[in-house]
PDB file of C-alpha atoms in Angstrom:
ATOM      1  CA  MET A   1     -59.835 -63.043 -19.403  1.00  0.00           C
ATOM      2  CA  PRO A   2     -60.867 -60.273 -16.995  1.00  0.00           C
ATOM      3  CA  GLU A   3     -58.565 -60.566 -13.788  1.00  0.00           C
ATOM      4  CA  THR A   4     -60.113 -62.660 -11.027  1.00  0.00           C
ATOM      5  CA  GLU A   5     -61.524 -60.779  -8.010  1.00  0.00           C
ATOM      6  CA  LEU A   6     -60.223 -62.044  -4.727  1.00  0.00           C
ATOM      7  CA  ALA A   7     -62.167 -62.658  -1.880  1.00  0.00           C
ATOM      8  CA  ALA A   8     -62.322 -64.181   1.625  1.00  0.00           C
ATOM      9  CA  GLY A   9     -64.618 -65.501   3.840  1.00  0.00           C
ATOM     10  CA  ALA A  10     -65.797 -68.152   6.605  1.00  0.00           C
ATOM     11  CA  VAL A  11     -68.071 -71.078   7.565  1.00  0.00           C
ATOM     12  CA  LEU A  12     -68.992 -69.488  11.163  1.00  0.00           C
ATOM     13  CA  HIS A  13     -70.634 -71.890  13.319  1.00  0.00           C
ATOM     14  CA  ARG A  14     -71.043 -71.967  17.224  1.00  0.00           C
ATOM     15  CA  PRO A  15     -72.682 -75.059  19.154  1.00  0.00           C
ATOM     16  CA  GLY A  16     -76.193 -75.380  18.865  1.00  0.00           C
ATOM     17  CA  ALA A  17     -78.848 -77.803  20.490  1.00  0.00           C
ATOM     18  CA  ASP A  18     -78.213 -80.473  17.918  1.00  0.00           C
ATOM     19  CA  GLY A  19     -74.906 -80.078  16.505  1.00  0.00           C
ATOM     20  CA  ILE A  20     -73.267 -77.136  15.160  1.00  0.00           C
ATOM     21  CA  GLU A  21     -75.510 -74.088  13.699  1.00  0.00           C
ATOM     22  CA  ILE A  22     -74.068 -71.757  10.749  1.00  0.00           C
ATOM     23  CA  CYS A  23     -74.143 -68.350  10.448  1.00  0.00           C
ATOM     24  CA  LEU A  24     -75.772 -66.965   7.061  1.00  0.00           C
ATOM     25  CA  VAL A  25     -75.912 -63.626   5.658  1.00  0.00           C
ATOM     26  CA  HIS A  26     -78.916 -62.000   3.523  1.00  0.00           C
ATOM     27  CA  ARG A  27     -77.676 -59.419   1.399  1.00  0.00           C
ATOM     28  CA  PRO A  28     -80.220 -57.052   0.105  1.00  0.00           C
ATOM     29  CA  ARG A  29     -78.365 -55.850  -2.841  1.00  0.00           C
ATOM     30  CA  TYR A  30     -78.329 -59.181  -4.904  1.00  0.00           C
ATOM     31  CA  ASP A  31     -81.453 -60.917  -2.345  1.00  0.00           C
ATOM     32  CA  ASP A  32     -79.326 -63.767  -1.650  1.00  0.00           C
ATOM     33  CA  TRP A  33     -78.379 -65.848   1.174  1.00  0.00           C
ATOM     34  CA  SER A  34     -74.665 -66.510   1.588  1.00  0.00           C
ATOM     35  CA  LEU A  35     -71.804 -67.105   3.600  1.00  0.00           C
ATOM     36  CA  PRO A  36     -70.156 -63.941   5.153  1.00  0.00           C
ATOM     37  CA  LYS A  37     -67.063 -62.981   2.467  1.00  0.00           C
ATOM     38  CA  GLY A  38     -66.073 -60.054   1.200  1.00  0.00           C
ATOM     39  CA  LYS A  39     -63.245 -58.579  -1.429  1.00  0.00           C
ATOM     40  CA  LEU A  40     -60.108 -58.300   0.166  1.00  0.00           C
ATOM     41  CA  THR A  41     -57.962 -55.187  -0.344  1.00  0.00           C
ATOM     42  CA  PRO A  42     -54.795 -54.618  -2.266  1.00  0.00           C
ATOM     43  CA  GLY A  43     -51.959 -56.723  -0.153  1.00  0.00           C
ATOM     44  CA  GLU A  44     -54.300 -57.939   2.156  1.00  0.00           C
ATOM     45  CA  PRO A  45     -53.279 -61.466   3.414  1.00  0.00           C
ATOM     46  CA  ALA A  46     -56.620 -63.723   2.954  1.00  0.00           C
ATOM     47  CA  LEU A  47     -56.836 -65.018   6.401  1.00  0.00           C
ATOM     48  CA  LEU A  48     -57.040 -61.311   7.842  1.00  0.00           C
ATOM     49  CA  GLY A  49     -59.546 -60.053   5.124  1.00  0.00           C
ATOM     50  CA  ALA A  50     -61.735 -62.924   5.853  1.00  0.00           C
ATOM     51  CA  LEU A  51     -61.635 -62.135   9.650  1.00  0.00           C
ATOM     52  CA  ARG A  52     -62.370 -58.410   9.123  1.00  0.00           C
ATOM     53  CA  GLU A  53     -65.359 -59.653   6.693  1.00  0.00           C
ATOM     54  CA  VAL A  54     -66.628 -61.877   9.407  1.00  0.00           C
ATOM     55  CA  GLU A  55     -66.747 -59.396  11.654  1.00  0.00           C
ATOM     56  CA  GLU A  56     -68.293 -56.528   9.465  1.00  0.00           C
ATOM     57  CA  GLU A  57     -70.902 -58.879   8.228  1.00  0.00           C
ATOM     58  CA  THR A  58     -71.896 -60.732  11.352  1.00  0.00           C
ATOM     59  CA  GLY A  59     -70.901 -58.685  14.319  1.00  0.00           C
ATOM     60  CA  THR A  60     -69.236 -61.911  15.587  1.00  0.00           C
ATOM     61  CA  ALA A  61     -65.693 -62.476  15.587  1.00  0.00           C
ATOM     62  CA  GLY A  62     -64.379 -65.646  14.420  1.00  0.00           C
ATOM     63  CA  ILE A  63     -61.596 -67.871  15.696  1.00  0.00           C
ATOM     64  CA  PRO A  64     -59.910 -69.762  12.595  1.00  0.00           C
ATOM     65  CA  LEU A  65     -59.788 -73.276  12.925  1.00  0.00           C
ATOM     66  CA  LEU A  66     -59.244 -74.495   9.470  1.00  0.00           C
ATOM     67  CA  ARG A  67     -58.582 -73.726   6.354  1.00  0.00           C
ATOM     68  CA  LEU A  68     -61.378 -75.031   3.611  1.00  0.00           C
ATOM     69  CA  PRO A  69     -61.536 -75.215  -0.182  1.00  0.00           C
ATOM     70  CA  ASP A  70     -61.902 -72.347  -2.251  1.00  0.00           C
ATOM     71  CA  VAL A  71     -65.114 -71.404  -3.673  1.00  0.00           C
ATOM     72  CA  ASP A  72     -65.037 -69.809  -7.435  1.00  0.00           C
ATOM     73  CA  TYR A  73     -67.864 -67.592  -8.511  1.00  0.00           C
ATOM     74  CA  VAL A  74     -68.726 -65.570 -11.706  1.00  0.00           C
ATOM     75  CA  LEU A  75     -69.802 -61.848 -11.358  1.00  0.00           C
ATOM     76  CA  PRO A  76     -72.017 -60.061 -13.376  1.00  0.00           C
ATOM     77  CA  GLY A  77     -70.510 -59.602 -16.334  1.00  0.00           C
ATOM     78  CA  GLY A  78     -68.556 -62.817 -16.751  1.00  0.00           C
ATOM     79  CA  ARG A  79     -65.691 -61.743 -14.446  1.00  0.00           C
ATOM     80  CA  PRO A  80     -64.343 -64.478 -12.447  1.00  0.00           C
ATOM     81  CA  LYS A  81     -64.084 -64.323  -8.190  1.00  0.00           C
ATOM     82  CA  ASN A  82     -62.271 -66.441  -6.291  1.00  0.00           C
ATOM     83  CA  VAL A  83     -62.761 -66.657  -2.355  1.00  0.00           C
ATOM     84  CA  ALA A  84     -60.894 -68.325   0.461  1.00  0.00           C
ATOM     85  CA  TYR A  85     -62.626 -69.898   3.352  1.00  0.00           C
ATOM     86  CA  TRP A  86     -61.996 -70.628   6.461  1.00  0.00           C
ATOM     87  CA  LEU A  87     -63.828 -72.835   9.349  1.00  0.00           C
ATOM     88  CA  MET A  88     -64.428 -70.243  12.216  1.00  0.00           C
ATOM     89  CA  LEU A  89     -65.826 -70.569  15.617  1.00  0.00           C
ATOM     90  CA  ALA A  90     -68.136 -67.870  16.786  1.00  0.00           C
ATOM     91  CA  SER A  91     -66.199 -66.223  19.708  1.00  0.00           C
ATOM     92  CA  SER A  92     -68.571 -63.141  20.647  1.00  0.00           C
ATOM     93  CA  ASP A  93     -71.908 -61.256  19.849  1.00  0.00           C
ATOM     94  CA  GLY A  94     -72.347 -58.105  18.637  1.00  0.00           C
ATOM     95  CA  PRO A  95     -74.347 -55.402  16.178  1.00  0.00           C
ATOM     96  CA  VAL A  96     -74.050 -55.977  12.320  1.00  0.00           C
ATOM     97  CA  GLN A  97     -71.013 -53.139  11.033  1.00  0.00           C
ATOM     98  CA  ASP A  98     -71.500 -53.357   7.296  1.00  0.00           C
ATOM     99  CA  VAL A  99     -75.422 -52.887   7.384  1.00  0.00           C
ATOM    100  CA  GLU A 100     -75.405 -51.624   3.645  1.00  0.00           C
ATOM    101  CA  GLU A 101     -74.352 -55.140   2.544  1.00  0.00           C
ATOM    102  CA  VAL A 102     -76.191 -57.275   5.162  1.00  0.00           C
ATOM    103  CA  ASP A 103     -79.798 -56.815   6.300  1.00  0.00           C
ATOM    104  CA  GLU A 104     -80.713 -59.945   8.230  1.00  0.00           C
ATOM    105  CA  LEU A 105     -78.622 -62.736   9.951  1.00  0.00           C
ATOM    106  CA  ALA A 106     -79.723 -66.300  10.231  1.00  0.00           C
ATOM    107  CA  TRP A 107     -77.768 -69.257  12.802  1.00  0.00           C
ATOM    108  CA  LEU A 108     -79.172 -72.481  11.272  1.00  0.00           C
ATOM    109  CA  PRO A 109     -78.212 -76.115  12.029  1.00  0.00           C
ATOM    110  CA  LEU A 110     -75.836 -77.105   8.953  1.00  0.00           C
ATOM    111  CA  ALA A 111     -78.908 -79.216   6.909  1.00  0.00           C
ATOM    112  CA  ALA A 112     -80.911 -76.362   7.005  1.00  0.00           C
ATOM    113  CA  ALA A 113     -78.156 -73.941   6.272  1.00  0.00           C
ATOM    114  CA  ARG A 114     -77.367 -75.928   3.128  1.00  0.00           C
ATOM    115  CA  GLU A 115     -80.914 -75.860   2.054  1.00  0.00           C
ATOM    116  CA  LYS A 116     -81.367 -72.035   2.536  1.00  0.00           C
ATOM    117  CA  LEU A 117     -77.985 -70.702   0.612  1.00  0.00           C
ATOM    118  CA  THR A 118     -78.228 -69.537  -2.755  1.00  0.00           C
ATOM    119  CA  TYR A 119     -75.015 -70.609  -4.393  1.00  0.00           C
ATOM    120  CA  ALA A 120     -74.510 -74.115  -5.201  1.00  0.00           C
ATOM    121  CA  GLY A 121     -70.696 -73.783  -4.347  1.00  0.00           C
ATOM    122  CA  GLU A 122     -71.506 -72.645  -0.953  1.00  0.00           C
ATOM    123  CA  ARG A 123     -73.541 -75.781  -0.422  1.00  0.00           C
ATOM    124  CA  GLU A 124     -70.936 -78.027  -1.290  1.00  0.00           C
ATOM    125  CA  LEU A 125     -68.525 -76.184   1.050  1.00  0.00           C
ATOM    126  CA  LEU A 126     -71.070 -77.210   3.894  1.00  0.00           C
ATOM    127  CA  ASP A 127     -71.159 -80.674   2.574  1.00  0.00           C
ATOM    128  CA  HIS A 128     -67.400 -80.655   3.266  1.00  0.00           C
ATOM    129  CA  VAL A 129     -67.828 -79.485   6.378  1.00  0.00           C
ATOM    130  CA  ALA A 130     -70.456 -81.708   7.148  1.00  0.00           C
ATOM    131  CA  SER A 131     -67.654 -84.754   6.441  1.00  0.00           C
ATOM    132  CA  LEU A 132     -65.401 -83.496   8.970  1.00  0.00           C
ATOM    133  CA  PRO A 133     -64.334 -85.157  12.440  1.00  0.00           C
ATOM    134  CA  PRO A 134     -64.764 -82.464  15.286  1.00  0.00           C
ATOM    135  CA  VAL A 135     -61.553 -79.917  15.383  1.00  0.00           C
ATOM    136  CA  THR A 136     -60.084 -80.760  18.691  1.00  0.00           C
ATOM    137  CA  ALA A 137     -56.770 -78.789  18.698  1.00  0.00           C
ATOM    138  CA  VAL A 138     -55.228 -75.827  16.431  1.00  0.00           C
ATOM    139  CA  ILE A 139     -51.734 -74.962  16.569  1.00  0.00           C
ATOM    140  CA  ALA A 140     -50.281 -72.037  14.664  1.00  0.00           C
ATOM    141  CA  LEU A 141     -46.533 -72.640  13.985  1.00  0.00           C
ATOM    142  CA  VAL A 142     -44.450 -69.446  12.859  1.00  0.00           C
ATOM    143  CA  ARG A 143     -41.013 -69.296  11.946  1.00  0.00           C
ATOM    144  CA  HIS A 144     -39.194 -65.989  13.734  1.00  0.00           C
ATOM    145  CA  ALA A 145     -39.182 -62.576  11.963  1.00  0.00           C
ATOM    146  CA  HIS A 146     -36.224 -61.338   9.985  1.00  0.00           C
ATOM    147  CA  ALA A 147     -33.527 -60.552  12.355  1.00  0.00           C
ATOM    148  CA  GLY A 148     -30.743 -59.303  10.076  1.00  0.00           C
ATOM    149  CA  GLU A 149     -27.576 -61.541   8.684  1.00  0.00           C
ATOM    150  CA  ARG A 150     -25.816 -63.784  11.315  1.00  0.00           C
ATOM    151  CA  LYS A 151     -22.531 -63.228   9.950  1.00  0.00           C
ATOM    152  CA  LYS A 152     -22.704 -59.212  10.431  1.00  0.00           C
ATOM    153  CA  TRP A 153     -23.706 -60.197  14.348  1.00  0.00           C
ATOM    154  CA  ASN A 154     -20.642 -59.738  16.542  1.00  0.00           C
ATOM    155  CA  GLY A 155     -22.533 -61.291  19.694  1.00  0.00           C
ATOM    156  CA  ARG A 156     -23.744 -64.696  20.592  1.00  0.00           C
ATOM    157  CA  ASP A 157     -26.087 -65.733  18.003  1.00  0.00           C
ATOM    158  CA  GLU A 158     -29.217 -66.938  20.492  1.00  0.00           C
ATOM    159  CA  LEU A 159     -29.071 -62.850  21.369  1.00  0.00           C
ATOM    160  CA  ARG A 160     -29.465 -61.936  17.686  1.00  0.00           C
ATOM    161  CA  PRO A 161     -32.578 -59.399  17.740  1.00  0.00           C
ATOM    162  CA  ILE A 162     -35.042 -59.193  15.257  1.00  0.00           C
ATOM    163  CA  ASP A 163     -34.108 -55.764  13.108  1.00  0.00           C
ATOM    164  CA  PRO A 164     -36.956 -53.145  11.491  1.00  0.00           C
ATOM    165  CA  GLU A 165     -38.266 -55.398   9.030  1.00  0.00           C
ATOM    166  CA  GLY A 166     -39.018 -58.311  11.396  1.00  0.00           C
ATOM    167  CA  ALA A 167     -40.629 -55.857  13.700  1.00  0.00           C
ATOM    168  CA  LYS A 168     -43.125 -54.983  11.162  1.00  0.00           C
ATOM    169  CA  GLN A 169     -43.431 -59.027  10.242  1.00  0.00           C
ATOM    170  CA  ALA A 170     -43.902 -59.863  14.191  1.00  0.00           C
ATOM    171  CA  ASP A 171     -46.663 -56.907  14.223  1.00  0.00           C
ATOM    172  CA  ARG A 172     -48.473 -58.837  11.161  1.00  0.00           C
ATOM    173  CA  ILE A 173     -48.209 -62.122  13.127  1.00  0.00           C
ATOM    174  CA  ALA A 174     -49.967 -60.311  16.118  1.00  0.00           C
ATOM    175  CA  ALA A 175     -52.594 -58.817  13.531  1.00  0.00           C
ATOM    176  CA  THR A 176     -53.195 -62.297  12.244  1.00  0.00           C
ATOM    177  CA  LEU A 177     -53.445 -64.492  15.423  1.00  0.00           C
ATOM    178  CA  THR A 178     -54.962 -61.880  17.922  1.00  0.00           C
ATOM    179  CA  SER A 179     -58.187 -63.255  17.039  1.00  0.00           C
ATOM    180  CA  PHE A 180     -56.889 -66.850  17.211  1.00  0.00           C
ATOM    181  CA  ARG A 181     -56.925 -66.279  20.922  1.00  0.00           C
ATOM    182  CA  PRO A 182     -54.342 -68.580  21.851  1.00  0.00           C
ATOM    183  CA  ARG A 183     -54.308 -70.280  25.387  1.00  0.00           C
ATOM    184  CA  ARG A 184     -50.186 -70.637  25.328  1.00  0.00           C
ATOM    185  CA  LEU A 185     -47.290 -69.192  23.768  1.00  0.00           C
ATOM    186  CA  VAL A 186     -44.455 -71.210  23.403  1.00  0.00           C
ATOM    187  CA  SER A 187     -41.090 -69.918  21.898  1.00  0.00           C
ATOM    188  CA  ALA A 188     -37.639 -71.556  20.739  1.00  0.00           C
ATOM    189  CA  PRO A 189     -35.057 -69.835  23.436  1.00  0.00           C
ATOM    190  CA  PRO A 190     -33.365 -67.634  20.851  1.00  0.00           C
ATOM    191  CA  LEU A 191     -34.319 -63.955  21.411  1.00  0.00           C
ATOM    192  CA  ARG A 192     -35.272 -63.441  17.706  1.00  0.00           C
ATOM    193  CA  CYS A 193     -37.755 -66.194  18.827  1.00  0.00           C
ATOM    194  CA  SER A 194     -39.610 -64.726  21.399  1.00  0.00           C
ATOM    195  CA  GLN A 195     -39.685 -61.073  20.216  1.00  0.00           C
ATOM    196  CA  THR A 196     -41.483 -62.496  17.167  1.00  0.00           C
ATOM    197  CA  LEU A 197     -44.214 -63.171  19.841  1.00  0.00           C
ATOM    198  CA  GLU A 198     -43.980 -60.181  22.119  1.00  0.00           C
ATOM    199  CA  PRO A 199     -46.798 -57.928  19.879  1.00  0.00           C
ATOM    200  CA  LEU A 200     -48.958 -60.946  20.081  1.00  0.00           C
ATOM    201  CA  ALA A 201     -48.598 -61.441  23.815  1.00  0.00           C
ATOM    202  CA  ALA A 202     -49.065 -57.144  24.196  1.00  0.00           C
ATOM    203  CA  ALA A 203     -52.202 -57.726  22.192  1.00  0.00           C
ATOM    204  CA  LEU A 204     -53.540 -60.779  24.564  1.00  0.00           C
ATOM    205  CA  GLY A 205     -53.232 -58.554  27.773  1.00  0.00           C
ATOM    206  CA  ALA A 206     -49.433 -59.625  28.593  1.00  0.00           C
ATOM    207  CA  GLN A 207     -49.756 -63.360  28.234  1.00  0.00           C
ATOM    208  CA  PRO A 208     -46.540 -65.210  29.153  1.00  0.00           C
ATOM    209  CA  ILE A 209     -44.559 -66.591  26.463  1.00  0.00           C
ATOM    210  CA  ILE A 210     -43.057 -69.782  27.435  1.00  0.00           C
ATOM    211  CA  LEU A 211     -39.406 -70.702  26.406  1.00  0.00           C
ATOM    212  CA  ASP A 212     -38.819 -74.252  25.100  1.00  0.00           C
ATOM    213  CA  GLY A 213     -35.801 -75.548  23.497  1.00  0.00           C
ATOM    214  CA  ALA A 214     -37.658 -78.351  21.671  1.00  0.00           C
ATOM    215  CA  PHE A 215     -38.279 -75.873  18.783  1.00  0.00           C
ATOM    216  CA  ALA A 216     -34.957 -74.575  18.784  1.00  0.00           C
ATOM    217  CA  GLU A 217     -32.411 -75.653  16.162  1.00  0.00           C
ATOM    218  CA  PRO A 218     -29.801 -78.062  17.521  1.00  0.00           C
ATOM    219  CA  SER A 219     -25.802 -77.139  17.695  1.00  0.00           C
ATOM    220  CA  ASP A 220     -25.165 -79.665  14.586  1.00  0.00           C
ATOM    221  CA  VAL A 221     -26.984 -81.188  11.825  1.00  0.00           C
ATOM    222  CA  ALA A 222     -26.572 -84.883  14.070  1.00  0.00           C
ATOM    223  CA  GLY A 223     -28.768 -83.286  16.798  1.00  0.00           C
ATOM    224  CA  LEU A 224     -31.688 -82.771  14.593  1.00  0.00           C
ATOM    225  CA  PRO A 225     -33.583 -86.020  14.651  1.00  0.00           C
ATOM    226  CA  ALA A 226     -33.402 -86.089  18.716  1.00  0.00           C
ATOM    227  CA  ARG A 227     -34.501 -82.422  18.262  1.00  0.00           C
ATOM    228  CA  LEU A 228     -37.705 -83.236  16.157  1.00  0.00           C
ATOM    229  CA  THR A 229     -38.505 -86.462  18.418  1.00  0.00           C
ATOM    230  CA  ALA A 230     -38.883 -83.899  21.183  1.00  0.00           C
ATOM    231  CA  ALA A 231     -41.010 -81.286  19.354  1.00  0.00           C
ATOM    232  CA  ARG A 232     -43.421 -83.611  18.576  1.00  0.00           C
ATOM    233  CA  SER A 233     -43.512 -85.061  22.262  1.00  0.00           C
ATOM    234  CA  ARG A 234     -44.270 -81.369  22.619  1.00  0.00           C
ATOM    235  CA  ILE A 235     -47.148 -80.699  20.077  1.00  0.00           C
ATOM    236  CA  ALA A 236     -48.678 -83.889  21.399  1.00  0.00           C
ATOM    237  CA  GLN A 237     -48.875 -82.392  24.934  1.00  0.00           C
ATOM    238  CA  LEU A 238     -49.473 -79.000  23.521  1.00  0.00           C
ATOM    239  CA  ARG A 239     -52.742 -79.899  21.979  1.00  0.00           C
ATOM    240  CA  ALA A 240     -54.614 -80.242  25.330  1.00  0.00           C
ATOM    241  CA  ASP A 241     -54.521 -76.559  25.609  1.00  0.00           C
ATOM    242  CA  GLY A 242     -56.954 -76.209  22.248  1.00  0.00           C
ATOM    243  CA  ARG A 243     -54.991 -73.160  20.357  1.00  0.00           C
ATOM    244  CA  VAL A 244     -51.415 -72.715  21.111  1.00  0.00           C
ATOM    245  CA  VAL A 245     -48.945 -70.588  19.154  1.00  0.00           C
ATOM    246  CA  ILE A 246     -45.014 -71.685  18.652  1.00  0.00           C
ATOM    247  CA  CYS A 247     -42.636 -69.557  17.458  1.00  0.00           C
ATOM    248  CA  SER A 248     -39.436 -72.411  16.030  1.00  0.00           C
ATOM    249  CA  GLN A 249     -36.512 -71.737  13.413  1.00  0.00           C
ATOM    250  CA  GLY A 250     -35.867 -72.499   9.723  1.00  0.00           C
ATOM    251  CA  LYS A 251     -33.900 -75.788  10.178  1.00  0.00           C
ATOM    252  CA  VAL A 252     -36.482 -77.355  12.273  1.00  0.00           C
ATOM    253  CA  MET A 253     -39.866 -76.310  10.648  1.00  0.00           C
ATOM    254  CA  PRO A 254     -39.585 -77.873   7.543  1.00  0.00           C
ATOM    255  CA  PRO A 255     -38.603 -81.679   8.752  1.00  0.00           C
ATOM    256  CA  LEU A 256     -40.929 -81.226  11.470  1.00  0.00           C
ATOM    257  CA  LEU A 257     -43.878 -80.714   9.345  1.00  0.00           C
ATOM    258  CA  ALA A 258     -42.864 -83.246   7.137  1.00  0.00           C
ATOM    259  CA  ALA A 259     -42.657 -85.825  10.092  1.00  0.00           C
ATOM    260  CA  LEU A 260     -46.180 -84.414  11.321  1.00  0.00           C
ATOM    261  CA  HIS A 261     -47.364 -85.379   7.752  1.00  0.00           C
ATOM    262  CA  ASP A 262     -45.353 -88.667   7.858  1.00  0.00           C
ATOM    263  CA  SER A 263     -43.364 -87.647   4.926  1.00  0.00           C
ATOM    264  CA  ASP A 264     -39.838 -87.583   4.171  1.00  0.00           C
ATOM    265  CA  ASP A 265     -39.575 -84.653   1.855  1.00  0.00           C
ATOM    266  CA  PRO A 266     -39.404 -81.320   3.908  1.00  0.00           C
ATOM    267  CA  GLU A 267     -39.056 -79.228   0.807  1.00  0.00           C
ATOM    268  CA  PRO A 268     -42.509 -78.296   0.510  1.00  0.00           C
ATOM    269  CA  PHE A 269     -42.806 -76.940   4.052  1.00  0.00           C
ATOM    270  CA  LYS A 270     -40.233 -74.267   3.665  1.00  0.00           C
ATOM    271  CA  THR A 271     -41.034 -71.550   5.565  1.00  0.00           C
ATOM    272  CA  ARG A 272     -39.925 -67.576   5.268  1.00  0.00           C
ATOM    273  CA  LYS A 273     -39.223 -65.737   8.424  1.00  0.00           C
ATOM    274  CA  GLY A 274     -42.431 -64.267   9.535  1.00  0.00           C
ATOM    275  CA  ASP A 275     -44.476 -66.846   7.911  1.00  0.00           C
ATOM    276  CA  GLY A 276     -46.085 -69.874   9.350  1.00  0.00           C
ATOM    277  CA  TRP A 277     -48.572 -72.656   9.208  1.00  0.00           C
ATOM    278  CA  LEU A 278     -52.033 -73.564  10.787  1.00  0.00           C
ATOM    279  CA  LEU A 279     -52.249 -76.913  12.237  1.00  0.00           C
ATOM    280  CA  THR A 280     -55.490 -78.556  12.687  1.00  0.00           C
ATOM    281  CA  TRP A 281     -56.151 -81.530  14.668  1.00  0.00           C
ATOM    282  CA  SER A 282     -59.027 -84.002  15.535  1.00  0.00           C
ATOM    283  CA  GLY A 283     -57.480 -85.874  18.345  1.00  0.00           C
ATOM    284  CA  GLU A 284     -54.383 -87.343  17.071  1.00  0.00           C
ATOM    285  CA  ARG A 285     -54.903 -86.949  13.492  1.00  0.00           C
ATOM    286  CA  LEU A 286     -53.755 -83.987  11.782  1.00  0.00           C
ATOM    287  CA  LEU A 287     -56.451 -82.665   9.622  1.00  0.00           C
ATOM    288  CA  ALA A 288     -54.815 -80.048   7.552  1.00  0.00           C
ATOM    289  CA  ALA A 289     -51.893 -77.888   7.380  1.00  0.00           C
ATOM    290  CA  SER A 290     -52.491 -74.752   5.446  1.00  0.00           C
ATOM    291  CA  ARG A 291     -49.991 -71.102   5.236  1.00  0.00           C
ATOM    292  CA  LEU A 292     -50.977 -68.444   7.294  1.00  0.00           C
TER     293      LEU A 292
END
């Protein structure tokens, strides 16, 4: 079986007179109307690829709000193609960069966009978007970047810094989340947590990083339930800011994510250093938690 081509794209939308408007692109090579998307480069994270392709094909920077279902296609010759999609809010307008790929844009109400799309899978994706409640808040919850080994650090553990591998991870976090345009950056107090957000803060114009002990590991396991209660309470408050990035720690994030899902099993939410989750809310309802 031929290898699956991996791509990424978005349902890019903006407010319209009667609800949201969806951006479609016309590709002269195929003479089709489709959602903006494109092939991932080797090793490129899907969300970064989606952001890049959206800006190249539409001239518009997108703010990621929600991971949507993937759509599968069959390319000429029978090769399978899988596209990871995000719901994105349009944040700026500019000229189409990839003029060889796209020669026309259309911003249409959702129902009209559905009718204009060439591919059935993309029409089904718009049906899914139409069924969603409005997104009111998005929080990126990340685990601090790599910081060496605790047993090899002679100082106070809260002062243990990120190492060269962690610095690369922090740069990747910044590359992924700068387009997210967070209104607040929040970090657990350990140095390695705030350092993880420093490249992002710099990319956002020296945005301040707020230290918050609610997202730090307690000194012993007995303190974890109270810490999780505090973290959930702070997240409820931070949702009022709309878009927030929080850097936390490995012993807090899995049980916190499980609690947000009303689950007792933290195992599915284990997170590697330098990775994270995009948490999407409509009011008090958690719509989705997708890995970054």
